[in-house]
mmCIF file of C-alpha atoms in Angstrom:
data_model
loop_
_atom_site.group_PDB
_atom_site.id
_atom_site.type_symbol
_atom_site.label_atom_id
_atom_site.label_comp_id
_atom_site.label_asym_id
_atom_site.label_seq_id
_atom_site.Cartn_x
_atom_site.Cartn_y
_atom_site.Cartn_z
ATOM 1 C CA UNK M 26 0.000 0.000 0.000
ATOM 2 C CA UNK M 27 1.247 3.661 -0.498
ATOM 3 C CA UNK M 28 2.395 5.325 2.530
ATOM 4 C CA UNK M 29 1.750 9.270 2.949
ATOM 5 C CA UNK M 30 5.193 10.890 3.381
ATOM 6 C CA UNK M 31 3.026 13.816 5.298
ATOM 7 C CA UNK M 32 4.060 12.502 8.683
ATOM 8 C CA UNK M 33 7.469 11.628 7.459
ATOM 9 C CA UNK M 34 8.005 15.047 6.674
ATOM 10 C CA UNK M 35 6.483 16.660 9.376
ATOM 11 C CA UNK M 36 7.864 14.436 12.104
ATOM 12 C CA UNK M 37 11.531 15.803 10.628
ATOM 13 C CA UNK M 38 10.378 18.919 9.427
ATOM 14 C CA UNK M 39 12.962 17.318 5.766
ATOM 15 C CA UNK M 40 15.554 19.447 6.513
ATOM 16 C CA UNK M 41 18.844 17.374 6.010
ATOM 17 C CA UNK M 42 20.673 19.115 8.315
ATOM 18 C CA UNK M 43 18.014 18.551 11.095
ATOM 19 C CA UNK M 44 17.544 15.126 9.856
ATOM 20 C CA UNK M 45 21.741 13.946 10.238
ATOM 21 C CA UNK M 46 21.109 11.278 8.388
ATOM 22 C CA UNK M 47 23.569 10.299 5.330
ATOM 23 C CA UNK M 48 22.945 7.334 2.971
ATOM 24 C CA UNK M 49 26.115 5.140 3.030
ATOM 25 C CA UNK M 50 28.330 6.286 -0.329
ATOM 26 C CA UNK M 51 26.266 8.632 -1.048
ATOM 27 C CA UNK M 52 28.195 11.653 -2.929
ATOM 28 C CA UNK M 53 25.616 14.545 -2.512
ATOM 29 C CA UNK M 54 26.591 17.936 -0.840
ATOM 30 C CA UNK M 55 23.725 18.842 1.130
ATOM 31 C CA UNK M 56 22.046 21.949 2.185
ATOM 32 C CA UNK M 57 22.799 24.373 4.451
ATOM 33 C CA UNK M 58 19.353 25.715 5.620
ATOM 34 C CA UNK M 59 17.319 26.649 8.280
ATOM 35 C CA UNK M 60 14.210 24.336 9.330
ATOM 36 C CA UNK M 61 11.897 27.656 10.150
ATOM 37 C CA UNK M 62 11.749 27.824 6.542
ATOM 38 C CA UNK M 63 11.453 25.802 2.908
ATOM 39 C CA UNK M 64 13.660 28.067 1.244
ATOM 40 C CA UNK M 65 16.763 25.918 1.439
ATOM 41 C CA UNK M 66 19.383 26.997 -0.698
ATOM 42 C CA UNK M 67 21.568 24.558 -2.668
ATOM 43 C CA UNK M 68 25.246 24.184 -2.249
ATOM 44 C CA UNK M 69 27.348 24.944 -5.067
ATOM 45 C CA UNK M 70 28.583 21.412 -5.934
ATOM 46 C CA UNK M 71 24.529 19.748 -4.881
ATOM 47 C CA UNK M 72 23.699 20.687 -9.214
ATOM 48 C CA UNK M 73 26.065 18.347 -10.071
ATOM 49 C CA UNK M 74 26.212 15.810 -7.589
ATOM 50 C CA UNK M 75 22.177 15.275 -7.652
ATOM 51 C CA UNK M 76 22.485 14.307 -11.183
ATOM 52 C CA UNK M 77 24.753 11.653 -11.022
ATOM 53 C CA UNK M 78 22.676 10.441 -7.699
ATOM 54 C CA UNK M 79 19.346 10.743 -9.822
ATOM 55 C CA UNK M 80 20.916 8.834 -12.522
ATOM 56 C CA UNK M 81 19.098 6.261 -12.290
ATOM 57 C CA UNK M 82 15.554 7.096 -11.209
ATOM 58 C CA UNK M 83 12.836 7.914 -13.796
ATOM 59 C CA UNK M 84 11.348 11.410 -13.937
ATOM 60 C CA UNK M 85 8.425 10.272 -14.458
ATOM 61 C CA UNK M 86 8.326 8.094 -10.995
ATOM 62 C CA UNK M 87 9.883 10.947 -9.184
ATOM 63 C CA UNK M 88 6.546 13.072 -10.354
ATOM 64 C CA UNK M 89 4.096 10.204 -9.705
ATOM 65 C CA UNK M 90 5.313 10.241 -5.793
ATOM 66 C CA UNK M 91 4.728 13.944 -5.821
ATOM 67 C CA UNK M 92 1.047 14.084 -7.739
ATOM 68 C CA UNK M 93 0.038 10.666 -5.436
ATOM 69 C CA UNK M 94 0.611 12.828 -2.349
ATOM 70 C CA UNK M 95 0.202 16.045 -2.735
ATOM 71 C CA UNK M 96 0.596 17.241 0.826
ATOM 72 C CA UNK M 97 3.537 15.361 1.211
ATOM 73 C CA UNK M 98 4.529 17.801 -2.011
ATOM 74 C CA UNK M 99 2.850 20.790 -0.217
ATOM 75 C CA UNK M 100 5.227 20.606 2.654
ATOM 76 C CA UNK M 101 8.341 19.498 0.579
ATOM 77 C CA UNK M 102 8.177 23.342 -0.557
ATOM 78 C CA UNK M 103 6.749 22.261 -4.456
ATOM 79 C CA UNK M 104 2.810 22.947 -3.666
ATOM 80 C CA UNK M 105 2.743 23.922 -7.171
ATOM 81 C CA UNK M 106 3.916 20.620 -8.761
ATOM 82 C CA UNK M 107 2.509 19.585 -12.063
ATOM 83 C CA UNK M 108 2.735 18.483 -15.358
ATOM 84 C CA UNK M 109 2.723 21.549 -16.960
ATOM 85 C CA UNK M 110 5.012 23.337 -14.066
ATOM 86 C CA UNK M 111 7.415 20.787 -13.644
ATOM 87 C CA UNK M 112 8.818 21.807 -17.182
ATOM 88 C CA UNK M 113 10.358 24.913 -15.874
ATOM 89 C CA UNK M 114 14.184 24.557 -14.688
ATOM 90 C CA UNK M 115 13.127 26.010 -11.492
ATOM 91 C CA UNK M 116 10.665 23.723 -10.539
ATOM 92 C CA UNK M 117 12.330 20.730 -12.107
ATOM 93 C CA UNK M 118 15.656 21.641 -10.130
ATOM 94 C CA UNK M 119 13.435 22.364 -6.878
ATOM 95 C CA UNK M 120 11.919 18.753 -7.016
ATOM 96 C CA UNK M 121 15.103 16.911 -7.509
ATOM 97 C CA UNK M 122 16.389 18.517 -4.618
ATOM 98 C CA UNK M 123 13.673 17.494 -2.359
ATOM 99 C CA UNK M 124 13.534 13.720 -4.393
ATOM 100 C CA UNK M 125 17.289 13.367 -3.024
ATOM 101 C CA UNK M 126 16.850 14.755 0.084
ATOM 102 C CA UNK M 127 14.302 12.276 1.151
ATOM 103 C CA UNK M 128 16.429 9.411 -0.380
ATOM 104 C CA UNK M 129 19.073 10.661 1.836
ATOM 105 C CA UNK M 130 17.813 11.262 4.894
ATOM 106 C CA UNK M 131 14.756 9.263 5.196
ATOM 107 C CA UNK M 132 15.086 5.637 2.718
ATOM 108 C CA UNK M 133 16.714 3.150 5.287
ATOM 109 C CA UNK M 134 20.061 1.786 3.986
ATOM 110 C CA UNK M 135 20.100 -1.255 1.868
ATOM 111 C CA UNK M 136 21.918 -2.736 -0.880
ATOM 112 C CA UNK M 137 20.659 -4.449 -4.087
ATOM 113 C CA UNK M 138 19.588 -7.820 -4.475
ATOM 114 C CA UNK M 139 20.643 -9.932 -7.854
ATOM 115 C CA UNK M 140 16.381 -10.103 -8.878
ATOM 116 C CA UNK M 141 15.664 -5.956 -8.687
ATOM 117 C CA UNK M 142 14.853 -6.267 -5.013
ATOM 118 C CA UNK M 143 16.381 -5.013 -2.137
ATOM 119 C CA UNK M 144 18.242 -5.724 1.132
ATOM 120 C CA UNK M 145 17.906 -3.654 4.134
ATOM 121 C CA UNK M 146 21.289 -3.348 6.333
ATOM 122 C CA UNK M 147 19.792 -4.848 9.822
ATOM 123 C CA UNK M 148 22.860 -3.167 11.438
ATOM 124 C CA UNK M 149 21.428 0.775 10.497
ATOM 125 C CA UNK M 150 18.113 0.523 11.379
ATOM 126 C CA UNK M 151 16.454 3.734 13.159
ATOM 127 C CA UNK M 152 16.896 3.248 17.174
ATOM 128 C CA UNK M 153 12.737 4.371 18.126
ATOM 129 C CA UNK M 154 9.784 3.141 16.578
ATOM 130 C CA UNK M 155 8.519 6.141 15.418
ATOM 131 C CA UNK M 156 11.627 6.619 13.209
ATOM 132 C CA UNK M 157 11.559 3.407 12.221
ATOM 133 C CA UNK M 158 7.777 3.883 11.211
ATOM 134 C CA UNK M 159 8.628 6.531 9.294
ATOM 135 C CA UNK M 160 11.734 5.260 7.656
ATOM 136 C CA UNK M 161 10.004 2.607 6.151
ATOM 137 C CA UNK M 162 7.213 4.532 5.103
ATOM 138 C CA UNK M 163 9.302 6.650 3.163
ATOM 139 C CA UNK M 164 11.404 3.890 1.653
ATOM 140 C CA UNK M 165 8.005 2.040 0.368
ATOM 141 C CA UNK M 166 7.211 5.059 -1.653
ATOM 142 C CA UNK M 167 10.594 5.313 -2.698
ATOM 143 C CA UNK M 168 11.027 1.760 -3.949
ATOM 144 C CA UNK M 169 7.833 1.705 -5.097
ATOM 145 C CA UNK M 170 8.640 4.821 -7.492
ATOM 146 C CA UNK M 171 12.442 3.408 -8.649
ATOM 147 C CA UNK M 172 10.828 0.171 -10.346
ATOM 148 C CA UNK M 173 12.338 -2.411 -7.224
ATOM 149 C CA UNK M 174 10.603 -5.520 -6.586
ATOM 150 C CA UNK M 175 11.006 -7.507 -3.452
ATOM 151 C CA UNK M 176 11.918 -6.130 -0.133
ATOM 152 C CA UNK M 177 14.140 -8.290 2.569
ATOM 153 C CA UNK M 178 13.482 -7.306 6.010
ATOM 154 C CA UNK M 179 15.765 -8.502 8.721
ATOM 155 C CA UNK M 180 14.839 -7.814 12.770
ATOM 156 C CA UNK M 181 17.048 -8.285 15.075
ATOM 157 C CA UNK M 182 16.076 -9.774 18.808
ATOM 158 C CA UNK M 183 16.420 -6.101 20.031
ATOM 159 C CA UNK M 184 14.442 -4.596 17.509
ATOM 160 C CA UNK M 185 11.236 -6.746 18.239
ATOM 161 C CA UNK M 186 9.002 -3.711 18.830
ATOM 162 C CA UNK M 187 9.463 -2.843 15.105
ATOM 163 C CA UNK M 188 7.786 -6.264 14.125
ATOM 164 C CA UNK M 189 4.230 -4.635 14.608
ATOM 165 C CA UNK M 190 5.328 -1.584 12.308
ATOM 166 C CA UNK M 191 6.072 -3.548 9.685
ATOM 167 C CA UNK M 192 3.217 -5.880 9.584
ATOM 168 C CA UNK M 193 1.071 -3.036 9.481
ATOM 169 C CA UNK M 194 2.883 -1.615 6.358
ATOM 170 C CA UNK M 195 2.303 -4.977 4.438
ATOM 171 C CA UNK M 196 5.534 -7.228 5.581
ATOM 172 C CA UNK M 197 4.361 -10.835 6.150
ATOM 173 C CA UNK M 198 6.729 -13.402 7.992
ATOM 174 C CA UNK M 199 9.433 -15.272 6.057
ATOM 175 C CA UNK M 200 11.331 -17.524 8.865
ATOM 176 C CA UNK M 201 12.839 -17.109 12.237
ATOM 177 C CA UNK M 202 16.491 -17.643 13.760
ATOM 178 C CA UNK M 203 17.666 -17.650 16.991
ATOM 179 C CA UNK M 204 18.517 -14.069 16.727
ATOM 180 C CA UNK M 205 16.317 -12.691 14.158
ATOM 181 C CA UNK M 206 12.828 -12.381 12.288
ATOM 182 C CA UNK M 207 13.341 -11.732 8.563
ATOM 183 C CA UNK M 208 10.262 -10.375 6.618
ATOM 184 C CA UNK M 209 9.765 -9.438 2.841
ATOM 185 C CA UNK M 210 7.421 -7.326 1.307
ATOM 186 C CA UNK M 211 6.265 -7.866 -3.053
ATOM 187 C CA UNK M 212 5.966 -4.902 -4.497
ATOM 188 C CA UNK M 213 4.567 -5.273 -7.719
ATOM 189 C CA UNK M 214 0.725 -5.953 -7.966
ATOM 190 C CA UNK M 215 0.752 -6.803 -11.415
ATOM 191 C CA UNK M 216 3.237 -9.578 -10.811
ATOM 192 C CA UNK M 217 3.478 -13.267 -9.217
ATOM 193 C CA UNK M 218 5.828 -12.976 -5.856
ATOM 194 C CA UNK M 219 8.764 -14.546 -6.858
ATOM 195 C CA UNK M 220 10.847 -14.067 -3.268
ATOM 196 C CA UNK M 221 11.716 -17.744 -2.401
ATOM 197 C CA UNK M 222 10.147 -19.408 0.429
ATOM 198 C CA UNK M 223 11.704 -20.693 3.888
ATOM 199 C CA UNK M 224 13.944 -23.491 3.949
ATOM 200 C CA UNK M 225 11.380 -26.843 2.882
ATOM 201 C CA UNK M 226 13.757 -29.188 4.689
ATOM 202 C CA UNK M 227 15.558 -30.612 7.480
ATOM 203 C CA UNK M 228 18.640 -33.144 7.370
ATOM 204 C CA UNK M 229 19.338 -35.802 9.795
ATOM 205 C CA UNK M 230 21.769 -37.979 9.747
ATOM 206 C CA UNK M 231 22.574 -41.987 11.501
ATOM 207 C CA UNK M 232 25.790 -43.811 11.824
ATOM 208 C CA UNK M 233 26.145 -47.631 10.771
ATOM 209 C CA UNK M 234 29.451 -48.288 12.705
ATOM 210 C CA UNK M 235 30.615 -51.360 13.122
ATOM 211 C CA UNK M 236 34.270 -53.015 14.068
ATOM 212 C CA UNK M 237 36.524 -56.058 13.181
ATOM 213 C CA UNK M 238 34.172 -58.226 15.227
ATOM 214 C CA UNK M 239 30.838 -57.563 13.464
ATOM 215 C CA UNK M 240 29.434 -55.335 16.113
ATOM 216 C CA UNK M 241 27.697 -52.787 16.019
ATOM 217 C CA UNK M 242 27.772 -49.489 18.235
ATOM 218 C CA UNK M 243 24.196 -49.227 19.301
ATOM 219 C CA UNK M 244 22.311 -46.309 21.868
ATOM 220 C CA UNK M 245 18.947 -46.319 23.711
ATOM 221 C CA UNK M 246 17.802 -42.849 23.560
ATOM 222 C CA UNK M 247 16.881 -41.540 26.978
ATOM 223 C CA UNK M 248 13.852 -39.625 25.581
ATOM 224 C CA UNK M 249 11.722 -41.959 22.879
ATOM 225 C CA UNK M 250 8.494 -42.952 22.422
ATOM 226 C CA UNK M 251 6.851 -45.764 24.165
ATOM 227 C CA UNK M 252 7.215 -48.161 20.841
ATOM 228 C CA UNK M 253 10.845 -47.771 21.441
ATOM 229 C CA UNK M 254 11.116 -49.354 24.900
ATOM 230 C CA UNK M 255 13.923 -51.540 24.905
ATOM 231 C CA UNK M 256 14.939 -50.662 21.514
ATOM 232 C CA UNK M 257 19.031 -50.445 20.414
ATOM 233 C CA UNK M 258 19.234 -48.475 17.676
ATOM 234 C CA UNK M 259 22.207 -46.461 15.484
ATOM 235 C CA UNK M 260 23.374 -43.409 16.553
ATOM 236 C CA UNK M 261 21.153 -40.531 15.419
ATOM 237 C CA UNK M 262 20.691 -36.471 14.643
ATOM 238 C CA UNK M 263 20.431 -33.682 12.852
ATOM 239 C CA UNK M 264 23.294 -31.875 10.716
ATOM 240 C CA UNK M 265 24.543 -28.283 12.131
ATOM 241 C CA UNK M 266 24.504 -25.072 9.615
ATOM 242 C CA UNK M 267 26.675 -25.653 7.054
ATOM 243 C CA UNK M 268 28.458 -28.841 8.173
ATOM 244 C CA UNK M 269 28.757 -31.329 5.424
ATOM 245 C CA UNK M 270 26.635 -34.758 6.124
ATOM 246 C CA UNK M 271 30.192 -36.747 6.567
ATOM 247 C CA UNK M 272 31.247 -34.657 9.270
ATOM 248 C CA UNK M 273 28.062 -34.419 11.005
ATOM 249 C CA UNK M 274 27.789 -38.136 10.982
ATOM 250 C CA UNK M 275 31.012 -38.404 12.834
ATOM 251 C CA UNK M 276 30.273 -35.612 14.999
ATOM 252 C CA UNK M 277 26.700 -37.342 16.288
ATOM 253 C CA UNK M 278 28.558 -40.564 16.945
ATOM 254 C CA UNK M 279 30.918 -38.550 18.688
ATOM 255 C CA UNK M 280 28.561 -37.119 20.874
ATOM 256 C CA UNK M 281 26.259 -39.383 21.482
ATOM 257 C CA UNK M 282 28.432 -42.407 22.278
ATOM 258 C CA UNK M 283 32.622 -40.683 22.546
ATOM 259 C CA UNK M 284 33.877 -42.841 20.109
ATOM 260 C CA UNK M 285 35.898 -41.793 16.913
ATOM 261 C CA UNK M 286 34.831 -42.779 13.371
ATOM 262 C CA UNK M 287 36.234 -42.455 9.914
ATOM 263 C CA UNK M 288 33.876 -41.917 7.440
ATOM 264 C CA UNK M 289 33.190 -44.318 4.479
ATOM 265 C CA UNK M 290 30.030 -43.435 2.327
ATOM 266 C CA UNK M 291 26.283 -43.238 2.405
ATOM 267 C CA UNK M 292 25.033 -46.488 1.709
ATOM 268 C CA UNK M 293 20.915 -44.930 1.776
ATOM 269 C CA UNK M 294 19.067 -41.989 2.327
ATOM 270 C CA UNK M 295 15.333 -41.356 3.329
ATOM 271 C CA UNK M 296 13.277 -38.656 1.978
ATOM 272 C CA UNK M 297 9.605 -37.943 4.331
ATOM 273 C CA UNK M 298 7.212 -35.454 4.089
ATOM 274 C CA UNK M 299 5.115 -33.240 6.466
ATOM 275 C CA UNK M 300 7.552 -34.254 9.929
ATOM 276 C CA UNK M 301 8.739 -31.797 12.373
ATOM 277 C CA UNK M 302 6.666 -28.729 12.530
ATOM 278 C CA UNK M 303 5.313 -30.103 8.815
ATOM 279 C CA UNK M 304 8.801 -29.778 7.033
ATOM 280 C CA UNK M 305 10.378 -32.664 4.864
ATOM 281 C CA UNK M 306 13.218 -34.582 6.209
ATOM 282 C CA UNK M 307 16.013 -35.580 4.594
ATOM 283 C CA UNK M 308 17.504 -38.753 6.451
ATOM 284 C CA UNK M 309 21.300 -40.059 5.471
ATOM 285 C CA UNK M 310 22.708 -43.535 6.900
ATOM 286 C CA UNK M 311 26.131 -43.386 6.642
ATOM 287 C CA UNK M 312 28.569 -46.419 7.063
ATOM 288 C CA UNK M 313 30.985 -45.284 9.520
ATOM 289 C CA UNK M 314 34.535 -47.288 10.765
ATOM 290 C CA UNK M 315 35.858 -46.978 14.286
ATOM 291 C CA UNK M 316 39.113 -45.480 14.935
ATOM 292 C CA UNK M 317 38.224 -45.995 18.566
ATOM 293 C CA UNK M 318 36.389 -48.512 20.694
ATOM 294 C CA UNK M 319 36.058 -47.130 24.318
ATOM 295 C CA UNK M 320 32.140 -45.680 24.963
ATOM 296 C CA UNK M 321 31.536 -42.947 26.750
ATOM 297 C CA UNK M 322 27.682 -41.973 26.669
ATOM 298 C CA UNK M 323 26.569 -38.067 26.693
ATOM 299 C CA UNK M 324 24.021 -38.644 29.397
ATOM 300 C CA UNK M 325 21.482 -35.968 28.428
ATOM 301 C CA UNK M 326 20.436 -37.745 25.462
ATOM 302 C CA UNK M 327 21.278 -41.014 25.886
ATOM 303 C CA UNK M 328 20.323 -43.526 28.578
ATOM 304 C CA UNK M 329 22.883 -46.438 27.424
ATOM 305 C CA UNK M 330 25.218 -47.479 24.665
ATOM 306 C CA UNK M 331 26.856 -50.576 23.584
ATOM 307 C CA UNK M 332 28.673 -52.724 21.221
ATOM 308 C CA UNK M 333 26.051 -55.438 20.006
ATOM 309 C CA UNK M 334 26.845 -58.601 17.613
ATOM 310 C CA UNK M 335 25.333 -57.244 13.716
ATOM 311 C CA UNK M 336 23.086 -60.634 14.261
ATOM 312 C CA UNK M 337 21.163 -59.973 17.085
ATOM 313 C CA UNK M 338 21.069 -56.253 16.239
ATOM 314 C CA UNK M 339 19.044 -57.466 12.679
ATOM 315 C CA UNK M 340 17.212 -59.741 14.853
ATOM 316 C CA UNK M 341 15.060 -57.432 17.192
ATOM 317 C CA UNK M 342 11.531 -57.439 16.608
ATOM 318 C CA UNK M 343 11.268 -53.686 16.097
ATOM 319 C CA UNK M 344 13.632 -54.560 12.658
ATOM 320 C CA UNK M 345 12.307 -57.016 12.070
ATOM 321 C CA UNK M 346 8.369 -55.772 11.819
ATOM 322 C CA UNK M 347 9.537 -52.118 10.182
ATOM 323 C CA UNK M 348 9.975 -52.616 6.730
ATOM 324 C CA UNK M 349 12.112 -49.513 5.792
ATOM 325 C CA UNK M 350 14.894 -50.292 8.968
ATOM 326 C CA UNK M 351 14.397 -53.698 7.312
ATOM 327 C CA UNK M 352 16.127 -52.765 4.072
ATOM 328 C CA UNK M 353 18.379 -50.403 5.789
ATOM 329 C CA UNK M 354 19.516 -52.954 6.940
ATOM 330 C CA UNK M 355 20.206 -55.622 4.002
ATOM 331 C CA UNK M 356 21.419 -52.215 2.208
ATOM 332 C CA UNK M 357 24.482 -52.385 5.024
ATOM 333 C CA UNK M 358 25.238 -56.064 4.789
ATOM 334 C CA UNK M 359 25.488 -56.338 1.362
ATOM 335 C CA UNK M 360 27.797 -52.514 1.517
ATOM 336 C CA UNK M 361 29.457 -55.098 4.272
ATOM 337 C CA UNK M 362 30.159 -58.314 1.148
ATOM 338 C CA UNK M 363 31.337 -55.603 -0.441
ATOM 339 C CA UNK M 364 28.127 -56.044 -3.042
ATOM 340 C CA UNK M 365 27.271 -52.154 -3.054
ATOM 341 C CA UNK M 366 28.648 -49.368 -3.000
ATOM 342 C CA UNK M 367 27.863 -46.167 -1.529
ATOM 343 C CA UNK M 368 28.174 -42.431 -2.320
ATOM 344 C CA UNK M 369 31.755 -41.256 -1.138
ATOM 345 C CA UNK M 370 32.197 -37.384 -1.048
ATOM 346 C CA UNK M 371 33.799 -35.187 -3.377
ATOM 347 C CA UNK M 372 34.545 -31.334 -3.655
ATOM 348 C CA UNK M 373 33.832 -29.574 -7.128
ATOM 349 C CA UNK M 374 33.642 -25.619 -8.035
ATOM 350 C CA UNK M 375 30.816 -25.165 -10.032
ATOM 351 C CA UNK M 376 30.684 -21.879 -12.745
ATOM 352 C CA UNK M 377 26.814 -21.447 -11.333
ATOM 353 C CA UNK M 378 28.064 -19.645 -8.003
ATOM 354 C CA UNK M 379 32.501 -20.051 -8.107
ATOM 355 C CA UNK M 380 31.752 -22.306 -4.813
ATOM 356 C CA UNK M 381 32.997 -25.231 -3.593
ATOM 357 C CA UNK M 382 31.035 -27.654 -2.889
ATOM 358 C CA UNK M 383 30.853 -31.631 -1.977
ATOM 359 C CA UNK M 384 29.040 -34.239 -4.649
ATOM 360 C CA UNK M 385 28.376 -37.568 -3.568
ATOM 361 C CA UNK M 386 28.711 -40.314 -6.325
ATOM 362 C CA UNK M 387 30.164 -43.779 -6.548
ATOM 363 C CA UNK M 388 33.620 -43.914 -7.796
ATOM 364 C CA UNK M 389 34.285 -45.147 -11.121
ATOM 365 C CA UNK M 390 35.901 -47.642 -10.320
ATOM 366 C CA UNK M 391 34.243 -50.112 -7.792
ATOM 367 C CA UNK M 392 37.793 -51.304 -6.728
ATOM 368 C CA UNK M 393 38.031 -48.323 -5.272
ATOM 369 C CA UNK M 394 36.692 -48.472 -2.504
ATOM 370 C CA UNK M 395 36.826 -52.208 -2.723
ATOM 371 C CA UNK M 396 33.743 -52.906 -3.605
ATOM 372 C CA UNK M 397 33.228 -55.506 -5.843
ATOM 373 C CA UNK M 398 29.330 -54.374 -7.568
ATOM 374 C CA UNK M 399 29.836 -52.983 -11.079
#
């Protein structure tokens, strides 16, 4: 919706040196001038810094702000502003000045998105609300009038109060961290939003470790269900922000049960729908091989650990009657008579974003990893 600039302007009074307030980068002299009056008189270098500011931003927006709110114009000093005046140097000079001086002073900092939206810097925000309302009032109108499209709000723990502010201008929600509530706001009505949505998934991963002897390190969870009574099972959790699925394997095992692992490959993963707080869930078993046998249990999570023959662990009921630990498990004996082969990581730099990143495969070779499936 389009936001009056009336109380923007009148809370400030749009007098940049009452205001203090300088866009990061920005090159423009500003005015000296007194905020008893709207006769603010231009520096000598503000004629030709305004026009490389205003390079970019249409004349034609600039006077569709102005005609949509004409007592925002009114007190900007142009009360005059039309079509057929705003062809006169005068007036055309007048209304760049006070186009720039309510970029500067009033649009909250933000840089440019790669899709012709925008990012606001979460570390300049205004400190009050009632700056803050009228920041972002201002900065609607003036994305609104410069073509951009989406609008990424970030609000830090401390600046909760402003949540309410922008909800009322039209934000809506977009996800929550520990720290933070990031918003976005679609500007164009004629268009489909195309800001992507929160993160669909979570990723969990579970260790298959198992020694020379055939065993297999096994936990009872301290918190579980009641269909899980009694129940060894493999090491389990979720993956950290950006931690690669290897090392998060390792790291679980780690916790969970103190002993060290190597990583070998994925031999399975698990795709479900409409799980924790209705995301999908992305489950990886990774075979894992012990570089360390002693078990120390984190006892917070887990009530007991334990190395348990590969036999009797296949053989408990609750495998047994569960068809998808079922083949989880035939997947890991036959990885075991080296009859499969898993998906080993690998680090490639794609030309999509110059990042490195880790692709899980099977070698070319099944030898390999000596594994002897073609």
């Amino acid at each position: 919706m389009e936001s009056s600039l009336l109380d923007t302007a009148a809370a400030a009074g749009l007098c940049p040196a009452a205001a203090g307030r300088r866009r990061a980068g920005s090159t423009a002299s500003f005015l000296s001038c007194s905020c008893s009056s709207r006769d603010c008189r231009v520096s000598a270098s503000y004629s030709h810094s305004i026009s490389r500011m205003l390079s970019g931003v249409r004349s034609a927006a600039r006077k569709k702000l102005f005609r949509s709110d004409p007592a925002a114009a009114d007190l900007l000093g142009i009360a005059n502003w039309s079509d057929e005046t705003s062809g006169g140097a005068g007036g055309h000079h007048q209304q760049q000045h006070w186009w720039t001086a309510l970029e500067n002073n009033f649009v909250l900092e933000t840089t440019d998105d790669e899709y012709g939206g925008v990012v606001v810097d979460a570390d300049r925000l205004p400190d009050d609300k009632a700056a803050f309302a009228r920041s972002l009032a201002a900065s609607l109108s003036y994305w609104k009038s410069v073509g951009k499209k989406g609008v990424w709000l970030k609000l830090p723990v401390d600046r909760a109060e402003f949540v309410p502010l922008a909800v009322k201008e039209g934000f809506k929600y977009h996800h929550a961290e520990e720290a933070y509530l990031m918003m976005t706001y679609w500007i164009p009505d004629d268009e489909p939003n195309m800001l992507p949505a929160n993160a669909s998934h979570q990723v969990g991963v579970g260790g298959f470790v198992i020694n020379d002897q055939m065993e297999v390190l096994v936990v009872q969870e301290k918190y579980r269900g009641s269909s899980l009574d009694g129940v060894w099972k493999l090491p389990t959790g979720f993956i950290l922000a950006s931690e690669e699925i290897y090392t998060g394997a390792s790291r679980e095992v780690k916790e969970e049960t103190g002993v060290d692992t190597e990583f070998v490959d994925v031999v399975a993963f698990r795709h479900a729908h409409n799980v924790a707080f209705q995301k999908s869930d992305l489950f990886f078993i990774c075979m894992l091989r012990p570089v360390s046998s002693e078990i120390k249990i984190d006892e917070t999570e887990i009530q007991a650990a334990k190395w348990m023959a590969l036999e009797e662990f296949v053989k408990q009921p609750f495998i047994q009657e569960d068809h998808m630990f079922q083949k989880i498990m035939d997947i890991c004996i036959q990885r075991l008579r080296k009859c499969y082969c898993g998906l080993t990581p690998h680090h490639v730099v794609s030309k999509f974003d110059d990042r490195t990143s880790t692709l899980y495969y099977n070698v070319a070779e099944p030898e390999d990893v000596n594994c002897s499936a073609a």
